[in-house]
Amino acid sequence: MGREKEKEKLSEKALNLLRSRLSDPNFIFRPLSDSPDSNYSKLKFIISTSVTEACNNSILLLGPRGSGKVAVLELVLSDLLQQYPEAISVIRLNGLLHSDDNCALKEIARQLCMEHQLLFSKVASFDDNSQFMIAMLRECGLAHKTIIFVLDEFDFFAQGKQRLLYSLLDAMQSVNSQAVVIGVSCRLDVDQLLEKRVRSRFSHRKLLFLSPSKEDTERFIEHILSLPMDSSLPHNYTAEFNGRLKKLLSDERFKELIDTYLSFNFTIGHLVRFLFQAVSYMDLSAGFLSLGNFKTALSSNQRQPKLECIRDCSVLELYMMVCMKRLEVKEQASYNFYSVMTEYKSIHDSFQTSDYYAANVCLRAFEHLLQCQLISFIDNKGHNQSVEFRPVKLLISSAELHQGLKSYQQCPAILLKLMDR
Amino acid sequence: MATEESPQVTRRATRSYSASNTAIESTNPPESYKPTINDLGFRQQPLRLEDLFSSFPGRRSQILELLRLLGPLNSPMFPILVYGGPSTGKTSVTLQVFRHLNRPFIYSSCITCYSPRILFESILNQLFHRKDSGHSYSSLKRCERPSDFVNYLREALENVITNLKGNSGKVSSKMSGRPDGTMVYLVFDNLECVRDWDKSSTILPFLFNLNDILKMPEVGLIFISNTSPDTYYLNIGYAEPIPLYFPDYTEDDLRHIFMANQTNSRLYASFLDVVLRPFCRVTRQVDELAAAFSSLFKKYSEPLSDKEVAPNEEMKRRLFSHIRPHIASALNETFQVRSQPLLKAETNQETKKTNSSRMPGVREDFDKIDFHMSTSAKYLLISAFLASRNPATLDASLFDSTGVSDSHKRKRKASEKSMDQKEMAEQELLMKGPGTFPLERLLAIFQCITSLAEDSLDEEESHELTVEGGSRGLMSDVLLQLSSLCNANFIIKGGSCPLEGSTRYRTAVSEDLALKVARSLKFPLSKYLYRR
């Protein structure tokens, strides 16, 4: 009994270790950035030259979500902060939060004040803040301190009038300032969104973040999931864990599994999330990762939500959907609840089904379908009409409906017959 | 604004004033309540795992998966999206899991917090920003924009986490009722309501990306939603949370759920054998079934004198034949709350009709409407219904001075083409729904109808005073009645006509209800309805 508890404690510790590793972007992207021609080294080179040579620079980091753009950037910045502690200050903005110019300048002023231990006034106006920013840029330039602006979700800043971008880039053109503007975005064509005057001030440097190759991926998985030898866990447990892991990774079925997952979601971020799920399913009493964990994680990611919804429907709701499908087949352009009810009635008359219910029960089933988003209103503006009269449309294709009916337990045979016609 | 007063009120005061004063003083805490860390945990008795499983039948695998994804103590996590149909137990399972784990969490529902500002402020208030002693109901920091929210949230969370880290070194938390661990979890419930907000295109990606924006590994996010993840796809991408699906209950699970806490389990089991399957064909949601079953079970156990007895086969058959006619009618009902006079009337009728056999499905209160309306409101409702149903050009002929319509005109033999046209016209009527009418037309029809009613009243009775009082009474508060009918959703106020600029109204009652109302007034509605 005691040994089992001990084993569980050990596996809990190992689980904790793996989970914290997988949630830490620094740990994930460091090994991928070791080679000299990686994005990490290029970025580091660009920023460090602009710091040492006291020039202005701008760069865009592009790549799909989860490819590690911000993570690599943070790695570079932390390394540079260690190298040149007094010469860099970082301002971070996010397009989701600060796309409004007032908001953005306020945030810039607030972060500048925090860095340099100045008092920040919340009621400063837009002009005050922008003057403050320009003054700080000049002062920092004279003191040979580089300000690095990190603009996350850059495409949001490119909406509207782009005042912030223009003022930033314009301020950088003056002789005294030393600033680097780094834009991070998931849209690969984000520089096409920039206005002409902004684009002319922007250097067209782009760093593309692509997913690593297959061998790199395999090496990465092994590196991430192996327990380190020098941790606080006992040596024999770690050795056995790593040994089993190696065997698992070389298994053909595992490789197939990873390939299937990566063919849908190919970025490192997605892979890490998948590994996190698999690791969480680890059986604590056994203490080792098994193929079953990965299989469960894969199946939970391969859900088909609409089919699940259909499986959750009651028989009456299935009837209503089949009626709507038949109305569509009859090429009736739009239909609402009452036309569905007439179709339902005609089916009942011709086939004498046992499932004939009153209008209010059918209306409740109709509203349930609306809630699950299996059907929806055609336009959102008809709020002054009651639910029964607004036209609706099916959000599910006929093939999916057919598949759902086939997999439904105790589906009335009549429905399948009606669908086949 | 000090609400503190010295308890010794010595000046003269009226009795009610001093009574209300003491009431205020007794409920006012001596100083403003300072929320502490312990408020972040579930402050009830901690729950064991087996109790958790037994209180949620059929949810064992979902509970296990949620526990695994949350992980052991102080382990960071990825955001989770819990989704499933309504009343499948998502919120209750999540909250009870936190009670079992005894970890600090903050819960906010997007139904009660119906705008971004209220959502942000509710979360910040729960992270105990100190509230002013005077304004104990208003939040201290006004937070409307996501950027402010992130800054305040980061500050508050860092505060909380340092507190938790300090506490974790001390006495074991089971003794002192403190929550475990150094992680804080944010639970967002009813996420599908955010889709209908005005700012949903920025708020939804903000919420889903909150994990990346905060970059704090000690914070865990859990989203609960009624709709599946594919309904949240927007143009802007976001890091998808890990999905956790709660399927609807199967019939066996429903049986387990309904059997819990029943005094006479054998009787209830035989009841469920009879009703569960037919009702499951209509709906499988627990709340709707529970409402239907509670009234039906009362009827089922009516013939039994002793409610504690366990039924044998013969008794089961008898009970089944007793309940069978009621099942069919109950299947065609949605939630029904009976008003009191109707219940009494029903019991009277029941005692009268013990011997006669009743046709299944026919209800005695077919003619009665089960809510109370004043006479003028009923006339107004009928006039609204007529105004919506009939085209405006017909008003003159229908409501001429004699008040009698002659829609029983020459009946022409329907030709093939006119039958088709009729069908198409009916289709159109179905599709378009009731038409709109301006206020003046409604009032004109109302006046015609009520004058008609007065005439008939005149013929029937020869009383004087009620008539003249009646006519003035019927016309006096028509506009007031109209607005209360609008509020009750019998009449919908539509958009304004672009040419005239006056608002138009539309009726929202079904033909059945209008017929019932007309019947209660003895008004010949069918004579006035335009049938093509």
PDB file of N, CA and C in Angstrom, chain B residues 97-177:
ATOM      1  N   VAL B  97     -16.400  20.094  -8.637  1.00  0.00           N
ATOM      2  CA  VAL B  97     -15.014  19.640  -8.742  1.00  0.00           C
ATOM      3  C   VAL B  97     -14.107  20.595  -7.994  1.00  0.00           C
ATOM      4  N   PHE B  98     -14.387  21.890  -8.092  1.00  0.00           N
ATOM      5  CA  PHE B  98     -13.559  22.836  -7.339  1.00  0.00           C
ATOM      6  C   PHE B  98     -13.773  22.708  -5.856  1.00  0.00           C
ATOM      7  N   ARG B  99     -14.970  22.345  -5.468  1.00  0.00           N
ATOM      8  CA  ARG B  99     -15.208  22.115  -4.049  1.00  0.00           C
ATOM      9  C   ARG B  99     -14.423  20.905  -3.573  1.00  0.00           C
ATOM     10  N   HIS B 100     -14.394  19.875  -4.396  1.00  0.00           N
ATOM     11  CA  HIS B 100     -13.658  18.676  -4.025  1.00  0.00           C
ATOM     12  C   HIS B 100     -12.168  18.962  -3.947  1.00  0.00           C
ATOM     13  N   LEU B 101     -11.658  19.747  -4.908  1.00  0.00           N
ATOM     14  CA  LEU B 101     -10.227  20.003  -4.916  1.00  0.00           C
ATOM     15  C   LEU B 101      -9.824  21.096  -3.947  1.00  0.00           C
ATOM     16  N   ASN B 102     -10.826  21.895  -3.519  1.00  0.00           N
ATOM     17  CA  ASN B 102     -10.579  22.977  -2.564  1.00  0.00           C
ATOM     18  C   ASN B 102      -9.518  23.945  -3.074  1.00  0.00           C
ATOM     19  N   ARG B 103      -9.696  24.374  -4.323  1.00  0.00           N
ATOM     20  CA  ARG B 103      -8.747  25.348  -4.858  1.00  0.00           C
ATOM     21  C   ARG B 103      -9.459  26.666  -5.085  1.00  0.00           C
ATOM     22  N   PRO B 104      -8.741  27.793  -5.002  1.00  0.00           N
ATOM     23  CA  PRO B 104      -9.395  29.095  -5.176  1.00  0.00           C
ATOM     24  C   PRO B 104      -9.813  29.341  -6.619  1.00  0.00           C
ATOM     25  N   PHE B 105     -11.030  29.820  -6.782  1.00  0.00           N
ATOM     26  CA  PHE B 105     -11.498  30.080  -8.141  1.00  0.00           C
ATOM     27  C   PHE B 105     -12.421  31.282  -8.119  1.00  0.00           C
ATOM     28  N   ILE B 106     -12.609  31.856  -9.294  1.00  0.00           N
ATOM     29  CA  ILE B 106     -13.493  33.016  -9.431  1.00  0.00           C
ATOM     30  C   ILE B 106     -14.503  32.695 -10.517  1.00  0.00           C
ATOM     31  N   TYR B 107     -15.764  32.837 -10.188  1.00  0.00           N
ATOM     32  CA  TYR B 107     -16.811  32.437 -11.115  1.00  0.00           C
ATOM     33  C   TYR B 107     -17.549  33.675 -11.599  1.00  0.00           C
ATOM     34  N   SER B 108     -17.758  33.757 -12.911  1.00  0.00           N
ATOM     35  CA  SER B 108     -18.605  34.838 -13.410  1.00  0.00           C
ATOM     36  C   SER B 108     -19.415  34.290 -14.568  1.00  0.00           C
ATOM     37  N   SER B 109     -20.678  34.665 -14.613  1.00  0.00           N
ATOM     38  CA  SER B 109     -21.547  34.144 -15.652  1.00  0.00           C
ATOM     39  C   SER B 109     -21.870  35.258 -16.629  1.00  0.00           C
ATOM     40  N   CYS B 110     -21.815  34.951 -17.911  1.00  0.00           N
ATOM     41  CA  CYS B 110     -22.048  36.000 -18.901  1.00  0.00           C
ATOM     42  C   CYS B 110     -23.526  36.269 -19.104  1.00  0.00           C
ATOM     43  N   ILE B 111     -24.383  35.636 -18.322  1.00  0.00           N
ATOM     44  CA  ILE B 111     -25.783  36.027 -18.376  1.00  0.00           C
ATOM     45  C   ILE B 111     -26.018  37.166 -17.389  1.00  0.00           C
ATOM     46  N   THR B 112     -25.501  37.027 -16.156  1.00  0.00           N
ATOM     47  CA  THR B 112     -25.676  38.110 -15.188  1.00  0.00           C
ATOM     48  C   THR B 112     -24.770  39.290 -15.526  1.00  0.00           C
ATOM     49  N   CYS B 113     -23.605  39.004 -16.056  1.00  0.00           N
ATOM     50  CA  CYS B 113     -22.721  40.100 -16.464  1.00  0.00           C
ATOM     51  C   CYS B 113     -22.931  40.308 -17.948  1.00  0.00           C
ATOM     52  N   TYR B 114     -23.882  41.140 -18.289  1.00  0.00           N
ATOM     53  CA  TYR B 114     -24.351  41.170 -19.670  1.00  0.00           C
ATOM     54  C   TYR B 114     -23.641  42.185 -20.535  1.00  0.00           C
ATOM     55  N   SER B 115     -22.613  42.814 -20.027  1.00  0.00           N
ATOM     56  CA  SER B 115     -21.826  43.699 -20.884  1.00  0.00           C
ATOM     57  C   SER B 115     -20.378  43.566 -20.446  1.00  0.00           C
ATOM     58  N   PRO B 116     -19.422  43.940 -21.298  1.00  0.00           N
ATOM     59  CA  PRO B 116     -18.027  43.743 -20.917  1.00  0.00           C
ATOM     60  C   PRO B 116     -17.672  44.451 -19.624  1.00  0.00           C
ATOM     61  N   ARG B 117     -18.231  45.647 -19.418  1.00  0.00           N
ATOM     62  CA  ARG B 117     -17.830  46.399 -18.225  1.00  0.00           C
ATOM     63  C   ARG B 117     -18.256  45.665 -16.967  1.00  0.00           C
ATOM     64  N   ILE B 118     -19.495  45.140 -16.973  1.00  0.00           N
ATOM     65  CA  ILE B 118     -19.971  44.447 -15.774  1.00  0.00           C
ATOM     66  C   ILE B 118     -19.158  43.174 -15.552  1.00  0.00           C
ATOM     67  N   LEU B 119     -18.801  42.488 -16.648  1.00  0.00           N
ATOM     68  CA  LEU B 119     -18.006  41.273 -16.503  1.00  0.00           C
ATOM     69  C   LEU B 119     -16.657  41.575 -15.875  1.00  0.00           C
ATOM     70  N   PHE B 120     -15.980  42.616 -16.407  1.00  0.00           N
ATOM     71  CA  PHE B 120     -14.655  42.945 -15.876  1.00  0.00           C
ATOM     72  C   PHE B 120     -14.749  43.352 -14.418  1.00  0.00           C
ATOM     73  N   GLU B 121     -15.733  44.204 -14.126  1.00  0.00           N
ATOM     74  CA  GLU B 121     -15.791  44.702 -12.742  1.00  0.00           C
ATOM     75  C   GLU B 121     -16.163  43.586 -11.783  1.00  0.00           C
ATOM     76  N   SER B 122     -17.013  42.662 -12.219  1.00  0.00           N
ATOM     77  CA  SER B 122     -17.385  41.582 -11.298  1.00  0.00           C
ATOM     78  C   SER B 122     -16.168  40.726 -10.975  1.00  0.00           C
ATOM     79  N   ILE B 123     -15.335  40.451 -11.979  1.00  0.00           N
ATOM     80  CA  ILE B 123     -14.144  39.637 -11.700  1.00  0.00           C
ATOM     81  C   ILE B 123     -13.204  40.388 -10.772  1.00  0.00           C
ATOM     82  N   LEU B 124     -13.000  41.678 -11.038  1.00  0.00           N
ATOM     83  CA  LEU B 124     -12.075  42.430 -10.201  1.00  0.00           C
ATOM     84  C   LEU B 124     -12.585  42.547  -8.779  1.00  0.00           C
ATOM     85  N   ASN B 125     -13.910  42.705  -8.634  1.00  0.00           N
ATOM     86  CA  ASN B 125     -14.447  42.800  -7.274  1.00  0.00           C
ATOM     87  C   ASN B 125     -14.247  41.516  -6.510  1.00  0.00           C
ATOM     88  N   GLN B 126     -14.339  40.390  -7.214  1.00  0.00           N
ATOM     89  CA  GLN B 126     -14.153  39.139  -6.504  1.00  0.00           C
ATOM     90  C   GLN B 126     -12.711  38.930  -6.095  1.00  0.00           C
ATOM     91  N   LEU B 127     -11.812  39.578  -6.808  1.00  0.00           N
ATOM     92  CA  LEU B 127     -10.417  39.491  -6.408  1.00  0.00           C
ATOM     93  C   LEU B 127     -10.106  40.498  -5.316  1.00  0.00           C
ATOM     94  N   PHE B 128     -11.121  40.908  -4.614  1.00  0.00           N
ATOM     95  CA  PHE B 128     -11.162  41.853  -3.510  1.00  0.00           C
ATOM     96  C   PHE B 128     -10.260  43.059  -3.642  1.00  0.00           C
ATOM     97  N   HIS B 129     -10.587  43.839  -4.652  1.00  0.00           N
ATOM     98  CA  HIS B 129     -10.179  45.219  -4.537  1.00  0.00           C
ATOM     99  C   HIS B 129     -10.982  45.761  -3.384  1.00  0.00           C
ATOM    100  N   ARG B 130     -10.346  46.473  -2.503  1.00  0.00           N
ATOM    101  CA  ARG B 130     -11.050  46.936  -1.333  1.00  0.00           C
ATOM    102  C   ARG B 130     -12.202  47.847  -1.709  1.00  0.00           C
ATOM    103  N   LYS B 131     -13.370  47.547  -1.203  1.00  0.00           N
ATOM    104  CA  LYS B 131     -14.506  48.396  -1.540  1.00  0.00           C
ATOM    105  C   LYS B 131     -14.597  49.513  -0.530  1.00  0.00           C
ATOM    106  N   ASP B 132     -15.061  50.614  -0.968  1.00  0.00           N
ATOM    107  CA  ASP B 132     -15.280  51.758  -0.087  1.00  0.00           C
ATOM    108  C   ASP B 132     -16.287  51.417   0.987  1.00  0.00           C
ATOM    109  N   SER B 133     -16.081  51.893   2.187  1.00  0.00           N
ATOM    110  CA  SER B 133     -17.034  51.556   3.235  1.00  0.00           C
ATOM    111  C   SER B 133     -18.378  52.211   2.983  1.00  0.00           C
ATOM    112  N   GLY B 134     -18.358  53.346   2.297  1.00  0.00           N
ATOM    113  CA  GLY B 134     -19.635  54.015   2.063  1.00  0.00           C
ATOM    114  C   GLY B 134     -20.408  53.376   0.923  1.00  0.00           C
ATOM    115  N   HIS B 135     -19.711  53.201  -0.197  1.00  0.00           N
ATOM    116  CA  HIS B 135     -20.423  52.685  -1.360  1.00  0.00           C
ATOM    117  C   HIS B 135     -20.165  51.201  -1.454  1.00  0.00           C
ATOM    118  N   SER B 136     -20.851  50.421  -0.638  1.00  0.00           N
ATOM    119  CA  SER B 136     -20.461  49.014  -0.631  1.00  0.00           C
ATOM    120  C   SER B 136     -20.999  48.256  -1.819  1.00  0.00           C
ATOM    121  N   TYR B 137     -21.809  48.865  -2.626  1.00  0.00           N
ATOM    122  CA  TYR B 137     -22.322  48.143  -3.785  1.00  0.00           C
ATOM    123  C   TYR B 137     -21.649  48.530  -5.074  1.00  0.00           C
ATOM    124  N   SER B 138     -20.936  49.616  -5.076  1.00  0.00           N
ATOM    125  CA  SER B 138     -20.314  49.980  -6.344  1.00  0.00           C
ATOM    126  C   SER B 138     -18.885  49.486  -6.350  1.00  0.00           C
ATOM    127  N   SER B 139     -18.379  49.213  -7.537  1.00  0.00           N
ATOM    128  CA  SER B 139     -17.010  48.711  -7.592  1.00  0.00           C
ATOM    129  C   SER B 139     -16.045  49.872  -7.483  1.00  0.00           C
ATOM    130  N   LEU B 140     -14.881  49.553  -6.984  1.00  0.00           N
ATOM    131  CA  LEU B 140     -13.941  50.624  -6.696  1.00  0.00           C
ATOM    132  C   LEU B 140     -13.357  51.191  -7.979  1.00  0.00           C
ATOM    133  N   LYS B 141     -12.942  50.303  -8.878  1.00  0.00           N
ATOM    134  CA  LYS B 141     -12.299  50.791 -10.083  1.00  0.00           C
ATOM    135  C   LYS B 141     -13.254  50.623 -11.252  1.00  0.00           C
ATOM    136  N   ARG B 142     -13.408  51.668 -11.978  1.00  0.00           N
ATOM    137  CA  ARG B 142     -14.271  51.625 -13.146  1.00  0.00           C
ATOM    138  C   ARG B 142     -13.453  51.063 -14.298  1.00  0.00           C
ATOM    139  N   CYS B 143     -13.941  50.005 -14.881  1.00  0.00           N
ATOM    140  CA  CYS B 143     -13.117  49.320 -15.858  1.00  0.00           C
ATOM    141  C   CYS B 143     -13.957  49.004 -17.068  1.00  0.00           C
ATOM    142  N   GLU B 144     -13.732  49.718 -18.168  1.00  0.00           N
ATOM    143  CA  GLU B 144     -14.536  49.449 -19.346  1.00  0.00           C
ATOM    144  C   GLU B 144     -13.770  48.780 -20.436  1.00  0.00           C
ATOM    145  N   ARG B 145     -12.518  49.103 -20.548  1.00  0.00           N
ATOM    146  CA  ARG B 145     -11.799  48.619 -21.713  1.00  0.00           C
ATOM    147  C   ARG B 145     -10.950  47.411 -21.375  1.00  0.00           C
ATOM    148  N   PRO B 146     -10.754  46.533 -22.334  1.00  0.00           N
ATOM    149  CA  PRO B 146      -9.925  45.361 -22.062  1.00  0.00           C
ATOM    150  C   PRO B 146      -8.521  45.720 -21.604  1.00  0.00           C
ATOM    151  N   SER B 147      -7.961  46.831 -22.080  1.00  0.00           N
ATOM    152  CA  SER B 147      -6.584  47.141 -21.686  1.00  0.00           C
ATOM    153  C   SER B 147      -6.518  47.458 -20.196  1.00  0.00           C
ATOM    154  N   ASP B 148      -7.496  48.242 -19.704  1.00  0.00           N
ATOM    155  CA  ASP B 148      -7.515  48.519 -18.268  1.00  0.00           C
ATOM    156  C   ASP B 148      -7.713  47.239 -17.485  1.00  0.00           C
ATOM    157  N   PHE B 149      -8.621  46.391 -18.004  1.00  0.00           N
ATOM    158  CA  PHE B 149      -8.923  45.151 -17.298  1.00  0.00           C
ATOM    159  C   PHE B 149      -7.673  44.313 -17.135  1.00  0.00           C
ATOM    160  N   VAL B 150      -6.873  44.220 -18.209  1.00  0.00           N
ATOM    161  CA  VAL B 150      -5.683  43.378 -18.107  1.00  0.00           C
ATOM    162  C   VAL B 150      -4.722  43.928 -17.070  1.00  0.00           C
ATOM    163  N   ASN B 151      -4.578  45.256 -17.038  1.00  0.00           N
ATOM    164  CA  ASN B 151      -3.645  45.821 -16.056  1.00  0.00           C
ATOM    165  C   ASN B 151      -4.106  45.577 -14.632  1.00  0.00           C
ATOM    166  N   TYR B 152      -5.403  45.860 -14.373  1.00  0.00           N
ATOM    167  CA  TYR B 152      -5.905  45.667 -13.014  1.00  0.00           C
ATOM    168  C   TYR B 152      -5.874  44.198 -12.630  1.00  0.00           C
ATOM    169  N   LEU B 153      -6.210  43.343 -13.610  1.00  0.00           N
ATOM    170  CA  LEU B 153      -6.269  41.916 -13.315  1.00  0.00           C
ATOM    171  C   LEU B 153      -4.903  41.406 -12.941  1.00  0.00           C
ATOM    172  N   ARG B 154      -3.906  41.875 -13.693  1.00  0.00           N
ATOM    173  CA  ARG B 154      -2.556  41.409 -13.395  1.00  0.00           C
ATOM    174  C   ARG B 154      -2.147  41.817 -11.989  1.00  0.00           C
ATOM    175  N   GLU B 155      -2.454  43.077 -11.656  1.00  0.00           N
ATOM    176  CA  GLU B 155      -2.119  43.570 -10.317  1.00  0.00           C
ATOM    177  C   GLU B 155      -2.805  42.726  -9.248  1.00  0.00           C
ATOM    178  N   ALA B 156      -4.130  42.542  -9.421  1.00  0.00           N
ATOM    179  CA  ALA B 156      -4.898  41.830  -8.397  1.00  0.00           C
ATOM    180  C   ALA B 156      -4.446  40.388  -8.289  1.00  0.00           C
ATOM    181  N   LEU B 157      -4.169  39.756  -9.433  1.00  0.00           N
ATOM    182  CA  LEU B 157      -3.781  38.358  -9.387  1.00  0.00           C
ATOM    183  C   LEU B 157      -2.428  38.199  -8.714  1.00  0.00           C
ATOM    184  N   GLU B 158      -1.520  39.120  -9.006  1.00  0.00           N
ATOM    185  CA  GLU B 158      -0.217  38.996  -8.359  1.00  0.00           C
ATOM    186  C   GLU B 158      -0.353  39.123  -6.854  1.00  0.00           C
ATOM    187  N   ASN B 159      -1.225  40.056  -6.442  1.00  0.00           N
ATOM    188  CA  ASN B 159      -1.528  40.200  -5.021  1.00  0.00           C
ATOM    189  C   ASN B 159      -2.018  38.900  -4.413  1.00  0.00           C
ATOM    190  N   VAL B 160      -3.016  38.338  -5.072  1.00  0.00           N
ATOM    191  CA  VAL B 160      -3.637  37.124  -4.553  1.00  0.00           C
ATOM    192  C   VAL B 160      -2.637  35.996  -4.497  1.00  0.00           C
ATOM    193  N   ILE B 161      -1.815  35.899  -5.540  1.00  0.00           N
ATOM    194  CA  ILE B 161      -0.920  34.750  -5.596  1.00  0.00           C
ATOM    195  C   ILE B 161       0.172  34.862  -4.551  1.00  0.00           C
ATOM    196  N   THR B 162       0.652  36.082  -4.289  1.00  0.00           N
ATOM    197  CA  THR B 162       1.644  36.192  -3.226  1.00  0.00           C
ATOM    198  C   THR B 162       1.012  35.847  -1.889  1.00  0.00           C
ATOM    199  N   ASN B 163      -0.243  36.242  -1.712  1.00  0.00           N
ATOM    200  CA  ASN B 163      -0.954  35.853  -0.486  1.00  0.00           C
ATOM    201  C   ASN B 163      -1.040  34.352  -0.337  1.00  0.00           C
ATOM    202  N   LEU B 164      -1.416  33.703  -1.446  1.00  0.00           N
ATOM    203  CA  LEU B 164      -1.574  32.259  -1.403  1.00  0.00           C
ATOM    204  C   LEU B 164      -0.239  31.587  -1.131  1.00  0.00           C
ATOM    205  N   LYS B 165       0.829  32.147  -1.743  1.00  0.00           N
ATOM    206  CA  LYS B 165       2.122  31.513  -1.527  1.00  0.00           C
ATOM    207  C   LYS B 165       2.531  31.657  -0.078  1.00  0.00           C
ATOM    208  N   GLY B 166       2.208  32.815   0.507  1.00  0.00           N
ATOM    209  CA  GLY B 166       2.523  32.994   1.921  1.00  0.00           C
ATOM    210  C   GLY B 166       1.760  32.027   2.799  1.00  0.00           C
ATOM    211  N   ASN B 167       0.485  31.796   2.425  1.00  0.00           N
ATOM    212  CA  ASN B 167      -0.337  30.910   3.243  1.00  0.00           C
ATOM    213  C   ASN B 167       0.066  29.466   3.123  1.00  0.00           C
ATOM    214  N   SER B 168       0.604  29.085   1.978  1.00  0.00           N
ATOM    215  CA  SER B 168       0.810  27.665   1.757  1.00  0.00           C
ATOM    216  C   SER B 168       1.876  27.125   2.679  1.00  0.00           C
ATOM    217  N   GLY B 169       2.742  28.018   3.200  1.00  0.00           N
ATOM    218  CA  GLY B 169       3.763  27.515   4.104  1.00  0.00           C
ATOM    219  C   GLY B 169       3.233  27.251   5.498  1.00  0.00           C
ATOM    220  N   LYS B 170       2.038  27.802   5.767  1.00  0.00           N
ATOM    221  CA  LYS B 170       1.563  27.729   7.160  1.00  0.00           C
ATOM    222  C   LYS B 170       0.758  26.457   7.404  1.00  0.00           C
ATOM    223  N   VAL B 171      -0.126  26.564   8.376  1.00  0.00           N
ATOM    224  CA  VAL B 171      -0.965  25.437   8.813  1.00  0.00           C
ATOM    225  C   VAL B 171      -1.708  24.807   7.634  1.00  0.00           C
ATOM    226  N   SER B 172      -1.909  23.501   7.730  1.00  0.00           N
ATOM    227  CA  SER B 172      -2.587  22.788   6.646  1.00  0.00           C
ATOM    228  C   SER B 172      -3.964  23.384   6.416  1.00  0.00           C
ATOM    229  N   SER B 173      -4.320  23.468   5.154  1.00  0.00           N
ATOM    230  CA  SER B 173      -5.500  24.252   4.833  1.00  0.00           C
ATOM    231  C   SER B 173      -6.788  23.551   5.207  1.00  0.00           C
ATOM    232  N   LYS B 174      -6.747  22.246   5.400  1.00  0.00           N
ATOM    233  CA  LYS B 174      -8.007  21.584   5.735  1.00  0.00           C
ATOM    234  C   LYS B 174      -8.496  22.050   7.087  1.00  0.00           C
ATOM    235  N   MET B 175      -7.538  22.356   7.972  1.00  0.00           N
ATOM    236  CA  MET B 175      -7.945  22.805   9.296  1.00  0.00           C
ATOM    237  C   MET B 175      -8.591  24.172   9.227  1.00  0.00           C
ATOM    238  N   SER B 176      -7.933  25.070   8.518  1.00  0.00           N
ATOM    239  CA  SER B 176      -8.379  26.452   8.625  1.00  0.00           C
ATOM    240  C   SER B 176      -9.370  26.818   7.539  1.00  0.00           C
ATOM    241  N   GLY B 177      -9.773  25.882   6.697  1.00  0.00           N
ATOM    242  CA  GLY B 177     -10.761  26.223   5.676  1.00  0.00           C
ATOM    243  C   GLY B 177     -10.197  27.068   4.566  1.00  0.00           C
TER     244      GLY B 177
END
